[in-house]
Structure formats: structure tokens, C-alpha cells
Coordinates of C-alpha atoms in Angstrom, one line a residue:
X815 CA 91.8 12.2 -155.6
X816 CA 91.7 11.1 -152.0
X817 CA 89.4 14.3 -151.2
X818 CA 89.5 16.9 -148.3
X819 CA 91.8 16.6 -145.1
X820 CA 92.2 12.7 -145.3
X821 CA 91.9 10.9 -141.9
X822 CA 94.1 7.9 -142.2
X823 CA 96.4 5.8 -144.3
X824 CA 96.9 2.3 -144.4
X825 CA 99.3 0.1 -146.6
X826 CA 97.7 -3.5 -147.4
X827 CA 100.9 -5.9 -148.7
X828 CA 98.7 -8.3 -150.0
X829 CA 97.2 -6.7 -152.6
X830 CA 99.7 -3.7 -152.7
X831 CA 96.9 -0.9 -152.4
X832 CA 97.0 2.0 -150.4
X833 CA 94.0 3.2 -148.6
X834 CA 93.1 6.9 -147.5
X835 CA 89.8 7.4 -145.3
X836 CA 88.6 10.6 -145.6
X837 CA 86.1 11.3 -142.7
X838 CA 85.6 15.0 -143.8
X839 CA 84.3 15.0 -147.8
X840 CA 80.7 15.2 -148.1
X841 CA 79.9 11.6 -148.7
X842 CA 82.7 10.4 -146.2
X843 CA 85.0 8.0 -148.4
X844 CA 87.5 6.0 -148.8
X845 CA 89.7 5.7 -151.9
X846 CA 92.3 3.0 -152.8
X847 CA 95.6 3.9 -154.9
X848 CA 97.9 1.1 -156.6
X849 CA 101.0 2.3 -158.2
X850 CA 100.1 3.4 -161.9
X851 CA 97.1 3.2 -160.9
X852 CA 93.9 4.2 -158.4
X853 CA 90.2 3.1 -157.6
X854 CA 87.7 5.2 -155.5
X855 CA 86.1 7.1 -154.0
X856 CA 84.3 4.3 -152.1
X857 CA 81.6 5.2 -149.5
X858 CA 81.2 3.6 -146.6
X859 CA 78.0 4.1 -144.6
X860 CA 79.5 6.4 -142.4
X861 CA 82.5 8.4 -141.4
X862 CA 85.3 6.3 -141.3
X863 CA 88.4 7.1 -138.8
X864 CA 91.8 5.4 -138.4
X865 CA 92.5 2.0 -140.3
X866 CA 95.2 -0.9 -139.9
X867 CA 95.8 -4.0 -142.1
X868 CA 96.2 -7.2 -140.6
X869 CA 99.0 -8.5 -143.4
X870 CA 96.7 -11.1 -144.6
X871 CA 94.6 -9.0 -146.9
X872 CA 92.1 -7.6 -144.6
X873 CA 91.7 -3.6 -143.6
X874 CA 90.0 -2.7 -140.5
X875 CA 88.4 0.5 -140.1
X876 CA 86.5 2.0 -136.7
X877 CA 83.5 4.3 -138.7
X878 CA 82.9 7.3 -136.2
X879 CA 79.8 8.1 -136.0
X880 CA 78.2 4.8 -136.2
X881 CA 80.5 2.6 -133.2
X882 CA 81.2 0.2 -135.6
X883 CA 84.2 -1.5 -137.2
X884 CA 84.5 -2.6 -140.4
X885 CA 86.9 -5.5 -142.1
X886 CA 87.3 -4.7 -146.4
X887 CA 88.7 -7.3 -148.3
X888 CA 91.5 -5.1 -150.3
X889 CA 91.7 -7.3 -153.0
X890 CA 87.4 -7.3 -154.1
X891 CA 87.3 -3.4 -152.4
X892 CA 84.6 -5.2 -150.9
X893 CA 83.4 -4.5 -146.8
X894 CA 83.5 -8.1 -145.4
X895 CA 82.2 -7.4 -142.1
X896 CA 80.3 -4.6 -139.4
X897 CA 80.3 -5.1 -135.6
X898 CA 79.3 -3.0 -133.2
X899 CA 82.3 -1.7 -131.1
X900 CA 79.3 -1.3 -127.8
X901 CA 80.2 0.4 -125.5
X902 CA 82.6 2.5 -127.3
X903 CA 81.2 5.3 -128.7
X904 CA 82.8 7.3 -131.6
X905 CA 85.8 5.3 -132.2
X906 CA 88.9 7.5 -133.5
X907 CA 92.2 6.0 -133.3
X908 CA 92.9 1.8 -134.0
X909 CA 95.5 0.0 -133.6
X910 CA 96.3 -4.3 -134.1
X911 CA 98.1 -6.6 -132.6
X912 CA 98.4 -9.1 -135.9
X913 CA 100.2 -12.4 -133.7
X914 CA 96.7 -12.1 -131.7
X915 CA 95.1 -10.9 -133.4
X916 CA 93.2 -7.9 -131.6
X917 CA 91.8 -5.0 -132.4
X918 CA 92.3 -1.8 -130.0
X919 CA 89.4 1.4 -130.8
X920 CA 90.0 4.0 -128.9
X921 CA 86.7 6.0 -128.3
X922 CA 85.5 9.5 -127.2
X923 CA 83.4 8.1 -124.0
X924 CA 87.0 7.1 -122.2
X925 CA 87.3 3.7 -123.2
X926 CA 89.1 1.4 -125.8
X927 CA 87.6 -1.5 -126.9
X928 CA 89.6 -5.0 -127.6
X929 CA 87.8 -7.1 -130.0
X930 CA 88.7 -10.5 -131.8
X931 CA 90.0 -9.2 -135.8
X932 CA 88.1 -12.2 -136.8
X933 CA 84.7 -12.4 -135.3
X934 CA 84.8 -8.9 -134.3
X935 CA 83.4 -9.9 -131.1
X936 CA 84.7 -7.2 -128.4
X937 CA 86.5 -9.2 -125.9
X938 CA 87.1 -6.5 -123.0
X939 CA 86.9 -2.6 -122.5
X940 CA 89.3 -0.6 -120.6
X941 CA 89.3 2.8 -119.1
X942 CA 91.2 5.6 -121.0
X943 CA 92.0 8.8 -120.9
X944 CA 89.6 11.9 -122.1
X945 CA 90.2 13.1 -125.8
X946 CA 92.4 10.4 -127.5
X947 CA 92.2 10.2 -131.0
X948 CA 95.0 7.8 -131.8
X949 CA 96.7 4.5 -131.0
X950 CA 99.6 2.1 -131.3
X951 CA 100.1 -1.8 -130.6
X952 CA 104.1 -1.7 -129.5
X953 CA 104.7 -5.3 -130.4
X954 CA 107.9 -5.7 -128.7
X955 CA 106.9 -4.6 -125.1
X956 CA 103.5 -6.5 -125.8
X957 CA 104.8 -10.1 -125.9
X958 CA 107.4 -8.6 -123.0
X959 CA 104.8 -8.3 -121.0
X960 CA 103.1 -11.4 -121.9
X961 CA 106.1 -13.2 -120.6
X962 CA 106.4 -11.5 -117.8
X963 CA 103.2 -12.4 -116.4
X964 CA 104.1 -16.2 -117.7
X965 CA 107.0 -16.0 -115.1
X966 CA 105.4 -14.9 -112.1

């Protein structure tokens, strides 16, 4: 169903669908399961990598080998949105911070990008370490931080 060696997983709440990105099949797809039920493959113009939802119906996904992300709708299976994730170049791991909604790519040339989830408009890029290929948001030490530098 999902193909060869799926890349990521992501649940969507608001339309209860489960996506699988499969970077490795031949036409690079993405295919989205209900309970009882499934829809796919989709392609998606390129090789897509690690996915998040935002909880409001919206699944992000970076697509490798094009330094792009792009926002689906999971309720139409429809691809809202492409941005460019410049400078990043082949973007692996994602991860979200939904309060602020912000997107963090992770990318091969040493950097991770932070862009705005809704006009995909990258908003910084910071150094990282060489051959990352996934990320997490902690939420609790984020807004610990964030009040932290409100203090001082």
C-alpha cells in the first residue's frame, strides 16, 4: 500500500487520515489511510521527506530534492502551497512549533531553516550540525526559554 521503505508518518486529527511519504518508490508518493479505509498513492513533484500536522488540518512536508515545503489540505488530499526553503538545500527532517506557528527544516548544507507555517516565508537560518536527518520542537523547554529571555 504505502510502497517501499516509507520515509515518514504523520497523524492529521482533523480529518483522521494518516499519511506515509515514501521518498524511495519510483514515482516518490505519498499515500493517505483512514480507518476502513485508504486513498493514494499521491505524487508529489518530488521526493518528499519528513512531515508534521499543524492540528488544524494542514500537513507540511519538506520535498528533498527540490528545497521546497509543501502545506496539503488533508481533507481535499489537495497540496495548498510550495515555498522555497532557500538557502536550505535538501531538507530531511521537520519539525513545528503549532502555538507559533514555525516550521524547522533541517537540511544537508548545515542549516535549518525557520519559516512562517502560514506564508511559508523563511524567517531565519541557523547553523547546524553535518548529517542531520531529523528533528523535534520540545514544546515545554520552548516557551521555558521564551520566558526566560522575558525575565532578563
Amino acid at each position: 500500500m504505502t510502497g517501499r521503505n516509507p520515509d515518514a508518518i504523520a497523524y492529521e486529527p482533523v480529518s483522521q487520515r494518516v499519511f506515509t511519504f515514501n521518498a524511495a518508490a519510483a514515482r516518490r508518493r505519498l499515500s493517505i489511510l483512514v480507518p476502513a479505509r485508504s486513498w493514494g498513492p499521491r505524487t508529489l513533484g518530488g521526493r518528499p521527506e519528513f512531515a508534521v500536522a499543524d492540528g488544524r488540518g494542514r500537513i507540511y512536508v519538506n520535498i528533498e530534492d527540490k528545497s521546497e515545503l509543501a502545506a496539503l489540505d488533508a481533507r481535499t488530499l489537495t497540496v495548498q502551497k510550495r515555498w522555497s526553503l532557500a538557502p536550505c538545500e535538501e531538507p530531511s527532517g521537520l519539525a513545528m512549533d503549532r502555538a507559533q506557528r514555525r516550521l524547522f527544516s533541517v537540511c544537508s548544507n548545515g542549516v535549518m531553516a525557520v519559516s512562517d507555517a502560514d506564508s511559508g516565508r523563511v524567517l531565519a537560518t541557523l547553523p547546524i550540525g553535518a548529517g542531520v536527518d531529523g528533528a523535534a520542537f520540545d514544546r515545554r523547554r520552548g516557551s521555558r526559554s521564551a520566558r526566560m529571555e522575558k525575565e532578563r
